[in-house]
Coordinates of C-alpha atoms in Angstrom, one line a residue:
I1 CA -63.2 25.9 48.5
R2 CA -63.6 22.1 48.3
D3 CA -66.3 22.6 45.5
R4 CA -64.0 24.9 43.7
K5 CA -61.2 22.4 43.9
L6 CA -63.6 19.8 42.6
F7 CA -64.8 22.1 39.9
M8 CA -61.1 22.9 38.9
D9 CA -60.3 19.2 38.8
K10 CA -63.2 18.5 36.5
N11 CA -62.1 21.5 34.3
T12 CA -58.5 20.2 34.3
I13 CA -59.5 16.7 33.3
T14 CA -62.0 18.0 30.6
G15 CA -59.3 20.2 29.2
L16 CA -56.7 17.4 29.1
V17 CA -59.2 15.1 27.4
L18 CA -60.0 17.8 24.8
I19 CA -56.3 18.4 24.2
A20 CA -55.7 14.7 23.7
I21 CA -58.6 14.5 21.3
L22 CA -57.2 17.4 19.3
L23 CA -53.7 15.9 19.2
V24 CA -55.0 12.5 18.0
G25 CA -57.3 14.2 15.5
F26 CA -54.6 16.4 14.2
S27 CA -52.1 13.6 13.9
F28 CA -54.7 11.5 12.0
L29 CA -55.7 14.3 9.6
S30 CA -52.1 15.4 9.0
R31 CA -50.7 11.9 8.4
P32 CA -49.5 11.4 4.8
S33 CA -51.8 9.6 2.4
K34 CA -51.0 6.2 0.8
E35 CA -49.9 7.9 -2.4
Q36 CA -47.6 10.3 -0.5
L37 CA -46.0 7.4 1.5
E38 CA -45.4 5.5 -1.8
A39 CA -44.0 8.6 -3.4
Q40 CA -41.7 9.1 -0.4
Q41 CA -40.6 5.6 -0.5
R42 CA -39.8 5.8 -4.3
Y43 CA -37.8 8.9 -3.5
Y44 CA -35.7 7.1 -0.9
D45 CA -35.4 4.1 -3.1
S46 CA -34.2 6.3 -6.0
I47 CA -31.5 7.8 -3.8
A48 CA -30.4 4.4 -2.7
L49 CA -30.3 3.2 -6.3
V50 CA -28.2 6.1 -7.3
Q51 CA -25.8 5.5 -4.5
Q52 CA -25.6 1.8 -5.3
R53 CA -25.1 2.6 -9.0
E54 CA -22.2 5.0 -8.1
E55 CA -20.6 2.4 -5.8
A56 CA -21.0 -0.4 -8.4
L57 CA -19.5 1.8 -11.1
K58 CA -16.6 2.8 -8.9
A59 CA -16.0 -0.9 -8.1
K60 CA -16.1 -1.9 -11.8
A61 CA -13.6 0.9 -12.6
D62 CA -11.3 -0.1 -9.8
A63 CA -11.4 -3.7 -10.8
A64 CA -10.7 -2.9 -14.4
L65 CA -7.7 -0.7 -13.6
A66 CA -6.3 -2.7 -10.7
N67 CA -3.2 -3.8 -12.7
E68 CA -3.0 -0.7 -15.0
K69 CA 0.0 1.5 -15.0
D70 CA -0.1 5.3 -15.7
V71 CA -1.3 6.0 -19.2
E72 CA -0.1 9.1 -21.0
T73 CA -2.9 11.2 -22.5
V74 CA -2.8 13.7 -25.3
D75 CA -4.4 16.4 -23.2
S76 CA -6.6 17.0 -20.2
T77 CA -9.9 16.5 -22.0
S78 CA -12.1 13.4 -22.0
L79 CA -11.1 10.7 -24.5
F80 CA -14.4 11.0 -26.4
F81 CA -15.0 14.7 -25.5
N82 CA -16.2 15.6 -29.0
A83 CA -18.8 12.8 -28.9
R84 CA -20.4 14.3 -25.8
Q85 CA -22.4 16.7 -28.0
G86 CA -24.5 15.7 -30.9
T87 CA -28.0 15.1 -32.3
D88 CA -30.0 12.0 -31.4
S89 CA -31.0 10.5 -34.8
L90 CA -32.8 7.3 -35.5
I91 CA -31.5 4.8 -38.2
T92 CA -33.5 1.9 -39.5
I93 CA -32.4 -1.5 -40.8
Q94 CA -34.8 -4.2 -41.9
N95 CA -35.4 -7.4 -43.7
D96 CA -38.7 -9.2 -44.7
V97 CA -39.7 -10.2 -41.1
A98 CA -38.2 -7.6 -38.8
E99 CA -37.4 -3.9 -38.6
L100 CA -34.9 -2.5 -36.1
T101 CA -34.4 1.2 -35.3
L102 CA -31.1 2.3 -33.7
S103 CA -30.3 5.5 -31.9
T104 CA -27.1 7.5 -32.5
K105 CA -27.2 8.3 -28.8
G106 CA -25.4 5.3 -27.3
G107 CA -25.3 3.4 -30.6
S108 CA -27.9 0.9 -29.3
I109 CA -31.1 -0.6 -30.6
F110 CA -34.1 1.8 -29.9
S111 CA -37.0 -0.4 -31.1
A112 CA -37.8 -3.8 -32.6
V113 CA -40.8 -4.4 -34.7
L114 CA -41.9 -7.9 -36.0
K115 CA -43.7 -7.5 -39.4
E116 CA -45.4 -10.9 -39.5
Y117 CA -47.2 -10.7 -36.1
M118 CA -49.9 -8.2 -35.2
E119 CA -50.8 -6.4 -32.0
Q120 CA -54.2 -7.0 -30.4
D121 CA -55.9 -4.6 -32.8
K122 CA -54.7 -7.0 -35.6
K123 CA -53.7 -4.0 -37.7
T124 CA -50.2 -2.9 -36.5
P125 CA -47.1 -5.1 -36.3
V126 CA -45.9 -6.2 -32.9
T127 CA -43.5 -3.9 -31.2
L128 CA -41.3 -5.7 -28.7
F129 CA -39.9 -2.5 -27.2
T130 CA -39.4 1.2 -28.1
G131 CA -37.9 4.3 -26.7
N132 CA -37.4 4.3 -22.9
D133 CA -38.6 0.7 -22.7
V134 CA -35.0 -0.5 -23.4
S135 CA -31.5 0.5 -22.6
M136 CA -28.1 -1.0 -23.4
N137 CA -24.8 0.5 -22.0
F138 CA -21.2 -0.7 -22.6
L139 CA -18.5 0.3 -20.2
F140 CA -14.9 0.7 -21.2
Y141 CA -12.0 1.9 -19.0
N142 CA -8.8 3.8 -19.0
K143 CA -6.7 5.3 -16.2
K144 CA -8.6 8.6 -16.4
E145 CA -12.2 7.7 -16.8
T146 CA -14.9 5.1 -17.1
I147 CA -16.5 5.4 -20.6
Q148 CA -20.2 4.7 -20.7
T149 CA -21.5 4.5 -24.3
K150 CA -25.0 5.7 -23.3
D151 CA -23.5 9.2 -22.7
Y152 CA -22.0 9.6 -26.2
Y153 CA -23.2 10.2 -29.8
F154 CA -22.2 7.8 -32.5
T155 CA -21.9 8.6 -36.2
T156 CA -23.3 6.3 -38.9
V157 CA -21.0 4.7 -41.5
N158 CA -21.4 1.9 -44.1
R159 CA -25.1 1.8 -44.0
T160 CA -27.3 -0.6 -46.2
D161 CA -30.9 -1.7 -45.8
S162 CA -30.0 -4.5 -43.4
T163 CA -26.6 -3.4 -42.0
V164 CA -25.1 -0.4 -40.4
T165 CA -22.0 0.6 -38.4
M166 CA -22.3 3.0 -35.5
R167 CA -18.9 4.7 -34.7
L168 CA -17.7 6.3 -31.5
S169 CA -14.7 8.4 -32.5
A170 CA -11.9 9.8 -30.4
D171 CA -10.2 11.1 -33.5
S172 CA -10.0 10.1 -37.2
A173 CA -7.7 7.2 -36.4
S174 CA -9.1 6.1 -33.1
Y175 CA -12.6 4.8 -32.7
I176 CA -14.9 1.9 -31.6
D177 CA -17.3 0.5 -34.1
F178 CA -20.7 -1.1 -33.3
K179 CA -21.6 -3.3 -36.3
Y180 CA -25.1 -4.5 -36.8
A181 CA -26.2 -7.0 -39.6
L182 CA -29.7 -8.5 -39.9
H183 CA -29.7 -12.0 -41.5
P184 CA -32.1 -12.3 -44.5
N185 CA -35.6 -13.7 -43.6
T186 CA -34.6 -14.3 -39.9
Y187 CA -34.9 -12.6 -36.6
L188 CA -31.2 -13.0 -35.9
V189 CA -28.9 -9.9 -35.8
D190 CA -25.1 -10.1 -35.8
F191 CA -23.5 -7.6 -33.5
S192 CA -19.8 -6.9 -33.1
I193 CA -17.6 -4.4 -31.2
D194 CA -14.4 -3.5 -33.0
A195 CA -11.7 -1.2 -31.6
K196 CA -9.3 0.7 -33.9
G197 CA -6.3 2.7 -32.8
M198 CA -7.4 2.4 -29.1
A199 CA -4.5 0.4 -27.8
D200 CA -2.8 3.4 -26.0
K201 CA -6.2 5.0 -25.1
L202 CA -7.9 2.2 -23.3
A203 CA -6.7 0.0 -20.4
A204 CA -4.5 -2.5 -22.1
S205 CA -4.7 -5.0 -19.3
N206 CA -8.5 -4.9 -19.3
N207 CA -9.7 -7.7 -21.7
Y208 CA -13.3 -7.4 -21.1
V209 CA -16.3 -5.0 -21.5
D210 CA -19.1 -4.6 -19.0
I211 CA -22.6 -4.7 -20.3
E212 CA -25.8 -3.2 -18.7
W213 CA -29.0 -4.3 -20.4
A214 CA -32.5 -3.5 -19.3
Q215 CA -35.9 -3.9 -20.9
R216 CA -39.5 -3.2 -19.7
A217 CA -41.5 -6.1 -21.2
R218 CA -44.8 -4.9 -22.7
Q219 CA -48.1 -6.7 -22.3
I220 CA -48.7 -7.9 -25.8
E221 CA -51.4 -10.5 -25.2
K222 CA -55.0 -10.1 -24.0
G223 CA -54.7 -11.7 -20.5
Y224 CA -52.3 -10.2 -18.1
V225 CA -52.3 -13.1 -15.5
Y226 CA -51.7 -15.8 -18.1
E227 CA -49.0 -13.8 -20.0
N228 CA -47.3 -12.9 -16.8
R229 CA -47.1 -16.5 -15.8
L230 CA -45.3 -17.4 -19.0
S231 CA -43.0 -14.4 -19.1
E232 CA -39.6 -15.2 -17.5
L233 CA -36.0 -14.0 -17.6
T234 CA -34.3 -17.1 -19.0
Y235 CA -30.6 -17.9 -19.4
K236 CA -28.6 -20.7 -20.9
M237 CA -25.5 -21.9 -19.1
L238 CA -22.4 -22.8 -21.0
G239 CA -22.4 -26.6 -21.9
N240 CA -25.5 -27.0 -19.7
G241 CA -29.3 -26.5 -19.7
T242 CA -31.4 -23.4 -19.2
D243 CA -32.7 -21.8 -16.1
Y244 CA -35.0 -18.9 -15.3
L245 CA -35.9 -16.4 -12.6
S246 CA -39.3 -16.5 -10.9
A247 CA -42.3 -15.3 -13.0
N248 CA -44.6 -14.4 -10.0
K249 CA -42.4 -12.4 -7.7
D250 CA -39.3 -10.2 -7.4
D251 CA -36.3 -12.3 -8.1
E252 CA -32.6 -11.7 -8.6
K253 CA -29.6 -14.0 -9.0
E254 CA -25.8 -13.8 -9.3
V255 CA -24.9 -16.5 -11.7
P256 CA -21.4 -18.0 -11.1
E257 CA -21.5 -20.1 -14.4
R258 CA -20.5 -18.7 -17.8
L259 CA -23.5 -18.2 -20.0
D260 CA -24.3 -18.7 -23.7
W261 CA -27.3 -16.3 -23.8
I262 CA -29.7 -14.2 -21.7
A263 CA -33.4 -13.8 -22.8
F264 CA -36.0 -11.3 -21.8
K265 CA -39.0 -13.5 -22.5
N266 CA -42.7 -12.8 -23.0
Q267 CA -45.3 -15.5 -23.6
F268 CA -44.9 -15.6 -27.4
F269 CA -41.9 -13.3 -28.1
S270 CA -38.3 -12.8 -26.8
S271 CA -35.4 -10.5 -26.8
V272 CA -32.2 -12.6 -26.6
L273 CA -28.6 -11.5 -26.3
I274 CA -26.1 -14.2 -27.4
A275 CA -22.4 -14.2 -26.7
D276 CA -19.9 -15.8 -29.0
Q277 CA -17.2 -15.5 -26.3
D278 CA -19.6 -16.2 -23.4
F279 CA -21.0 -14.0 -20.6
D280 CA -19.4 -13.9 -17.2
K281 CA -20.3 -12.5 -13.8
A282 CA -24.0 -12.2 -14.7
S283 CA -26.3 -10.4 -12.3
L284 CA -29.9 -10.9 -13.2
V285 CA -33.1 -9.2 -11.9
S286 CA -36.8 -9.7 -12.7
T287 CA -39.5 -7.5 -11.2
P288 CA -43.2 -8.1 -12.0
L289 CA -45.2 -4.9 -12.7
K290 CA -48.8 -4.2 -11.8
E291 CA -51.7 -5.2 -14.0
G292 CA -53.1 -2.3 -15.9
S293 CA -49.7 -0.6 -16.4
G294 CA -49.3 -2.0 -19.9
Y295 CA -46.2 -3.9 -18.9
M296 CA -45.4 -7.3 -17.5
K297 CA -41.8 -7.2 -16.1
N298 CA -38.8 -5.0 -15.6
Y299 CA -35.8 -7.1 -16.7
T300 CA -32.2 -6.2 -16.1
A301 CA -28.9 -8.1 -16.8
D302 CA -25.4 -6.9 -16.0
M303 CA -22.5 -9.1 -17.3
T304 CA -19.1 -9.0 -18.9
T305 CA -17.7 -10.5 -22.1
F306 CA -14.4 -10.6 -23.9
F307 CA -13.0 -7.4 -25.4
D308 CA -9.7 -6.7 -27.0
P309 CA -8.6 -3.0 -26.7
T310 CA -5.8 -3.5 -29.2
G311 CA -8.4 -4.4 -31.9
K312 CA -6.8 -7.6 -33.0
Q313 CA -9.9 -9.5 -32.3
A314 CA -13.5 -8.3 -32.4
T315 CA -16.2 -8.9 -29.7
N316 CA -18.9 -11.0 -31.4
M317 CA -22.5 -11.2 -30.2
Q318 CA -25.9 -11.8 -31.7
F319 CA -29.4 -10.6 -30.9
Y320 CA -32.7 -12.5 -31.5
F321 CA -35.8 -10.4 -31.6
G322 CA -38.6 -12.7 -32.6
P323 CA -41.3 -15.2 -31.8
N324 CA -41.0 -18.1 -29.5
H325 CA -41.7 -20.5 -32.3
F326 CA -40.0 -23.9 -31.8
K327 CA -38.9 -24.5 -35.4
T328 CA -37.8 -20.8 -36.0
L329 CA -35.7 -21.0 -32.9
L330 CA -34.3 -24.4 -33.9
A331 CA -33.4 -22.9 -37.3
S332 CA -31.7 -19.9 -35.7
N333 CA -29.3 -22.2 -33.9
D334 CA -27.7 -23.0 -37.2
L335 CA -26.8 -19.3 -37.7
S336 CA -24.7 -19.2 -34.5
L337 CA -21.4 -17.5 -34.9
S338 CA -19.7 -20.2 -32.8
Q339 CA -19.8 -23.9 -33.0
K340 CA -22.0 -24.2 -29.9
D341 CA -25.5 -25.6 -29.9
L342 CA -27.4 -22.6 -28.5
E343 CA -30.6 -24.5 -27.8
L344 CA -32.7 -21.5 -28.3
E345 CA -35.7 -23.8 -28.8
D346 CA -35.7 -24.1 -25.0
L347 CA -37.5 -20.7 -24.9
V348 CA -40.6 -22.8 -25.8
Y349 CA -41.3 -24.7 -22.6
L350 CA -42.6 -28.1 -23.5
G351 CA -42.7 -29.7 -20.0
W352 CA -40.6 -32.1 -17.9
P353 CA -38.0 -34.3 -19.7
I354 CA -40.2 -37.2 -20.8
I355 CA -43.1 -34.9 -21.6
R356 CA -40.8 -32.6 -23.6
W357 CA -39.5 -35.6 -25.6
I358 CA -43.2 -36.6 -26.5
N359 CA -43.9 -33.0 -27.5
R360 CA -40.7 -32.6 -29.6
W361 CA -41.0 -35.9 -31.5
F362 CA -44.7 -36.5 -31.6
T363 CA -46.9 -33.5 -30.8
I364 CA -45.1 -30.9 -32.8
P365 CA -44.6 -33.0 -35.9
L366 CA -48.3 -34.1 -35.7
F367 CA -49.4 -30.5 -35.3
D368 CA -47.3 -29.2 -38.1
W369 CA -48.6 -32.0 -40.4
L370 CA -52.2 -31.2 -39.7
S371 CA -51.7 -27.5 -39.9
G372 CA -50.1 -28.0 -43.4
W373 CA -53.6 -29.0 -44.7
G374 CA -54.8 -25.4 -44.3
L375 CA -57.4 -26.3 -41.7
S376 CA -58.5 -24.0 -38.9
M377 CA -56.7 -24.4 -35.6
G378 CA -59.9 -25.6 -34.0
I379 CA -60.2 -28.5 -36.5
V380 CA -56.5 -29.2 -36.0
L381 CA -56.9 -29.5 -32.3
L382 CA -60.0 -31.7 -32.8
L383 CA -58.1 -34.1 -35.1
M384 CA -55.1 -34.2 -32.7
T385 CA -57.4 -35.1 -29.8
I386 CA -59.1 -37.9 -31.8
I387 CA -55.6 -39.3 -32.9
V388 CA -54.3 -39.2 -29.3
K389 CA -57.5 -40.9 -28.0
A390 CA -57.2 -43.5 -30.7
L391 CA -53.5 -44.2 -29.8
V392 CA -54.3 -44.7 -26.0
Y393 CA -57.6 -46.6 -26.8
P394 CA -56.0 -50.0 -26.0
A395 CA -55.0 -48.8 -22.6
T396 CA -58.4 -47.3 -22.1
H397 CA -60.1 -50.5 -23.1
K398 CA -58.0 -52.6 -20.7
S399 CA -58.8 -50.2 -17.8
Y400 CA -62.5 -50.4 -18.6
M401 CA -62.5 -54.2 -18.8
S402 CA -60.8 -54.3 -15.4
S403 CA -63.6 -52.3 -13.9
A404 CA -66.2 -54.3 -15.8
K405 CA -64.9 -57.6 -14.4
M406 CA -65.2 -56.2 -10.8
R407 CA -68.6 -54.9 -11.6
V408 CA -70.0 -58.2 -12.7
L409 CA -68.8 -59.7 -9.5
K410 CA -70.8 -57.1 -7.5
P411 CA -73.5 -59.7 -6.4
Y412 CA -70.8 -61.7 -4.7
I413 CA -69.3 -58.6 -3.1
N414 CA -72.8 -57.7 -1.8
E415 CA -73.0 -61.1 -0.1
I416 CA -69.7 -60.5 1.6
N417 CA -70.8 -57.0 2.7
A418 CA -74.0 -58.6 4.2
K419 CA -71.9 -61.3 5.9
Y420 CA -69.7 -58.7 7.7
P421 CA -71.8 -55.6 8.5
K422 CA -69.8 -54.6 11.5
K423 CA -66.8 -52.2 11.4
E424 CA -64.7 -54.5 13.4
D425 CA -65.0 -57.1 10.8
A426 CA -63.6 -54.9 8.1
L427 CA -60.4 -56.8 7.8
K428 CA -62.2 -60.1 7.4
K429 CA -64.4 -58.6 4.8
Q430 CA -61.5 -57.2 2.9
Q431 CA -59.7 -60.6 3.1
E432 CA -62.7 -62.5 1.7
T433 CA -63.1 -59.9 -1.0
M434 CA -59.5 -60.3 -2.1
A435 CA -60.0 -64.1 -2.0
L436 CA -63.0 -63.8 -4.3
Y437 CA -61.0 -61.7 -6.8
S438 CA -58.2 -64.2 -6.6
K439 CA -60.5 -67.1 -7.4
Y440 CA -61.8 -65.3 -10.5
G441 CA -58.4 -63.9 -11.6
V442 CA -59.5 -60.3 -11.2
S443 CA -57.0 -57.6 -10.1
P444 CA -58.3 -54.4 -8.5
M445 CA -55.2 -52.7 -9.6
G446 CA -55.6 -53.8 -13.2
G447 CA -57.0 -50.5 -14.4
C448 CA -54.4 -48.3 -12.8
L449 CA -51.3 -49.1 -15.0
P450 CA -53.1 -48.4 -18.3
M451 CA -54.3 -45.0 -16.9
L452 CA -50.8 -44.1 -15.8
I453 CA -49.5 -44.9 -19.3
Q454 CA -52.0 -42.4 -20.8
M455 CA -51.0 -39.6 -18.5
P456 CA -47.7 -38.4 -20.1
V457 CA -49.6 -38.1 -23.5
F458 CA -52.4 -36.0 -22.0
M459 CA -49.8 -33.8 -20.0
A460 CA -47.8 -33.2 -23.2
L461 CA -50.7 -31.3 -24.7
F462 CA -51.2 -29.3 -21.5
F463 CA -47.7 -27.9 -21.9
F464 CA -47.8 -27.6 -25.8
V465 CA -51.0 -25.8 -26.4
P466 CA -50.4 -22.7 -24.2
N467 CA -46.9 -22.2 -25.9
A468 CA -48.1 -22.8 -29.4
I469 CA -47.8 -19.4 -31.1
E470 CA -49.6 -20.8 -34.1
L471 CA -52.9 -20.4 -32.0
R472 CA -52.3 -16.7 -31.5
Q473 CA -55.1 -14.6 -33.0
Q474 CA -56.6 -17.7 -34.6
S475 CA -60.4 -17.7 -34.2
F476 CA -62.7 -20.7 -33.8
L477 CA -66.5 -20.7 -33.2
W478 CA -67.1 -17.9 -30.7
A479 CA -63.4 -17.6 -29.6
P480 CA -61.6 -14.7 -31.5
D481 CA -58.2 -15.8 -30.2
M482 CA -57.4 -19.4 -29.2
S483 CA -54.2 -18.4 -27.3
T484 CA -56.2 -16.5 -24.7
Y485 CA -59.5 -16.8 -22.8
D486 CA -62.9 -16.6 -24.6
D487 CA -64.8 -14.1 -22.3
I488 CA -68.2 -14.3 -23.7
I489 CA -69.5 -13.2 -20.3
H490 CA -67.6 -10.5 -18.4
W491 CA -68.3 -7.9 -15.8
S492 CA -66.7 -4.8 -14.3
T493 CA -65.7 -6.0 -10.8
T494 CA -63.1 -8.7 -10.1
I495 CA -64.1 -11.8 -8.3
P496 CA -61.3 -13.6 -6.3
L497 CA -59.9 -16.6 -8.2
L498 CA -62.5 -16.1 -11.0
G499 CA -61.5 -12.6 -12.3
N500 CA -63.9 -10.5 -14.3
H501 CA -65.1 -12.9 -16.9
L502 CA -66.3 -16.4 -17.6
S503 CA -64.8 -18.5 -20.4
L504 CA -67.3 -20.7 -22.2
F505 CA -64.9 -23.3 -23.3
C506 CA -63.7 -23.5 -19.7
L507 CA -67.3 -23.9 -18.6
L508 CA -68.0 -26.7 -21.1
F509 CA -64.8 -28.4 -20.1
S510 CA -65.9 -28.4 -16.4
I511 CA -69.4 -29.7 -17.3
T512 CA -68.1 -32.6 -19.4
N513 CA -65.7 -33.3 -16.6
I514 CA -68.6 -33.6 -14.1
L515 CA -70.5 -35.9 -16.5
N516 CA -67.4 -38.0 -17.1
T517 CA -66.9 -38.3 -13.3
M518 CA -70.5 -39.3 -12.8
Y519 CA -70.3 -41.9 -15.6
T520 CA -67.0 -43.3 -14.4
M521 CA -68.2 -43.5 -10.8
K522 CA -71.2 -45.5 -12.0
Q523 CA -68.9 -47.8 -14.0
Q524 CA -66.7 -48.4 -10.9
D525 CA -69.7 -49.3 -8.6
T526 CA -68.3 -52.7 -7.7
G527 CA -70.1 -53.1 -4.4
Q528 CA -67.1 -52.1 -2.2
Q529 CA -67.6 -49.3 0.1
Q530 CA -65.8 -46.0 -0.8
M531 CA -64.7 -43.2 1.4
P532 CA -67.4 -40.4 1.3
G533 CA -64.8 -37.8 1.3
M534 CA -63.1 -39.2 -1.8
K535 CA -66.4 -39.5 -3.6
L536 CA -67.2 -35.8 -2.7
M537 CA -63.7 -34.7 -3.9
M538 CA -64.3 -36.4 -7.3
Y539 CA -67.2 -34.0 -7.9
I540 CA -65.6 -30.9 -6.3
M541 CA -62.6 -31.0 -8.6
P542 CA -64.4 -30.4 -11.8
V543 CA -66.1 -27.4 -10.2
M544 CA -62.7 -26.1 -9.1
F545 CA -61.5 -26.3 -12.7
I546 CA -63.7 -23.4 -13.5
F547 CA -61.6 -21.2 -11.2
I548 CA -58.3 -22.8 -12.1
F549 CA -58.6 -22.7 -15.9
N550 CA -60.9 -19.7 -16.4
G551 CA -57.9 -17.5 -17.3
Y552 CA -56.2 -20.2 -19.5
S553 CA -56.2 -20.1 -23.2
S554 CA -59.5 -21.1 -25.0
G555 CA -57.4 -23.6 -27.0
L556 CA -56.4 -25.5 -24.0
N557 CA -59.9 -25.5 -22.5
Y558 CA -61.3 -26.5 -25.9
Y559 CA -58.8 -29.5 -26.0
Y560 CA -59.9 -30.7 -22.6
F561 CA -63.6 -30.2 -23.5
I562 CA -63.2 -32.3 -26.7
S563 CA -61.0 -34.9 -24.8
G564 CA -63.7 -35.2 -22.0
L565 CA -66.5 -35.5 -24.5
I566 CA -64.6 -38.2 -26.5
G567 CA -64.0 -39.9 -23.2
I568 CA -67.7 -40.1 -22.4
L569 CA -68.5 -41.4 -25.8
T570 CA -65.8 -44.0 -25.5
M571 CA -67.3 -45.2 -22.2
V572 CA -70.7 -45.4 -23.7
F573 CA -69.4 -47.4 -26.6
L574 CA -67.5 -49.8 -24.4
R575 CA -70.6 -50.3 -22.2
K576 CA -72.8 -51.0 -25.2
T577 CA -70.4 -53.5 -26.7
T578 CA -69.6 -55.4 -23.5
D579 CA -71.8 -58.3 -22.7
E580 CA -71.6 -58.6 -19.0
K581 CA -73.3 -62.0 -18.9
K582 CA -70.7 -63.4 -21.2
L583 CA -68.0 -61.7 -19.2
L584 CA -69.2 -63.3 -16.0
A585 CA -69.5 -66.7 -17.7
Q586 CA -65.9 -66.3 -18.9
L587 CA -64.8 -65.4 -15.3
E588 CA -66.5 -68.5 -14.0
A589 CA -64.7 -70.6 -16.6
N590 CA -61.4 -69.0 -15.7
K591 CA -62.1 -69.8 -12.0
E592 CA -62.5 -73.5 -12.8
K593 CA -59.4 -73.6 -14.9
K594 CA -57.4 -72.0 -12.1
K595 CA -58.8 -74.4 -9.6
Q596 CA -57.8 -77.4 -11.7
K597 CA -54.4 -75.9 -12.3
N598 CA -53.8 -75.4 -8.6
G599 CA -54.8 -78.9 -7.7
G600 CA -58.4 -78.1 -6.7
K601 CA -57.5 -75.0 -4.8
A602 CA -58.8 -71.7 -6.2
G603 CA -56.6 -68.7 -6.6
G604 CA -53.0 -68.3 -7.2
G605 CA -50.4 -65.7 -8.2
L606 CA -50.4 -62.2 -6.9
M607 CA -53.9 -62.3 -5.5
A608 CA -53.1 -65.5 -3.6
K609 CA -50.1 -63.9 -2.1
L610 CA -52.1 -60.9 -1.0
E611 CA -54.7 -63.2 0.5
A612 CA -52.0 -65.0 2.5
L613 CA -50.5 -61.7 3.6
Q614 CA -54.0 -60.5 4.9
K615 CA -54.4 -63.8 6.8
E616 CA -51.0 -63.3 8.5
Q617 CA -51.9 -59.7 9.4
E618 CA -55.3 -61.0 10.8
R619 CA -53.4 -63.6 12.9
L620 CA -50.9 -61.1 14.3
Q621 CA -53.8 -58.7 15.1
Q622 CA -55.6 -61.5 17.0
E623 CA -52.5 -62.3 19.0
R624 CA -52.2 -58.7 20.0
M625 CA -55.8 -58.6 21.1
N626 CA -55.4 -61.8 23.2
K627 CA -52.3 -60.3 24.9
G628 CA -54.2 -57.1 25.6
K629 CA -57.0 -59.1 27.3
K630 CA -54.5 -61.0 29.5

């Protein structure tokens, strides 16, 4: 009996274990896949979005009709009942540079094509958006209903090659007109909303119209990562500067300020909606899309603007569908319907304030002047680099001479190093070194200020080149497009940080940077001991540039390569033309003059003050050590 119980216990345990294994295996095999989980989440999200949409729409209608009294209606049908049915037709207006297609369903712009810029195939004109990539909905209100223009069919009246009026009719005497007019040879479109005979049909107390605008920004350029970094939802605040949502993550913002315009921006092209009577209560959203989808961002903007339901005053707006070209945007400001300075040129990001000033008043005029010669963009960048290097040459020369003076004093510095070999004598060694420099009138910091003066000029081109649409699809040497990377070597897999290619101009830039670092470190060998970590970092950074700049435009890497190469040649030239024996003799003569000037005492000025300060620090340190011993 005991054996049977033991046998039964073993069977029970075995059965329970098998059941547990089956349950675990079944739950593992029957769990939904990643794709199913994502699909389920999208389903729940879509339900939530619909609910949010209905709640927001109800809130808009309640707010619009809060002060509205009962309105008599002709009958029980919808105001634009007859416009609910119709045929969706496409109407085209155009000028020499742009072609816009409008849809009678909703009376909105269906597609925008830029004739003077080509897609990556270099055969077809750039299409900013088309079809379901864009939507624009206007919301009007009366006591009975919320009228959403996206649900109605408009009719076409007064059409020419560059103008068209889209009409939403309640009857023959009551309608809302959407008027579009393309300016000649520009990318600017005048857009107005004009109500006729609608005073007793729309909410008279509602003096605004709600606008819902959305666009899925296409990937137009070759490199997703680089274009994504420069694609941002940007907006201009009334009487103030511009701001933007994050380019790298989901971002949304409720903007309390009134706005002049809102832009859905790609790297080189933008769709801009401009308000003559300002935008208010703007809600902006930017959502990055996955690489490989063919799109960069989902942009949405909900806002309100002025609307007169009596029809006494039209609602005036403008669209800009065109390139982010500085002078084109600057010229478009002059076509503004209002007296405001739209500052559309801010869509071309030229850097921080002082750098932006350098780019606007120096870099761009110089670039345009050189481009006017009909040269290739590679030669233009080369000439620009040479001119910039020539302008900062005095500062470079001063920085080099400061290092050269310290270098010719190296034998004296070596004697001081031999005199104080112990670590505890570091302060004495530093003090005596500073005293030596003071005697000869040499400042260790003499080369820093000239280098700082050069930095804004070099940084200016860092911001200008990636935003220069003139480089787009311009070839030079092996690079077919100087606005994107030159991947002469590429592979199928993706390496973290590096990607799936290697840019040759980036590699050349890094190599010249390493050589420049080696040469500079050699020139700065003044006998003073340097931190090993700092020296190592000076060599690691040029290698890191391969990973940092590999996805940047070949034009920018080419500029840095040329700049580094000219920098090496400049150092070689200065080294060859500097007689270090004469320089040392000059320093010896300066030392004697200073000695005589100071009454037989060497040194003076800033270096003497630093020496005195070091002596005082040494005295205080010695006092603390004596107290510690006691």
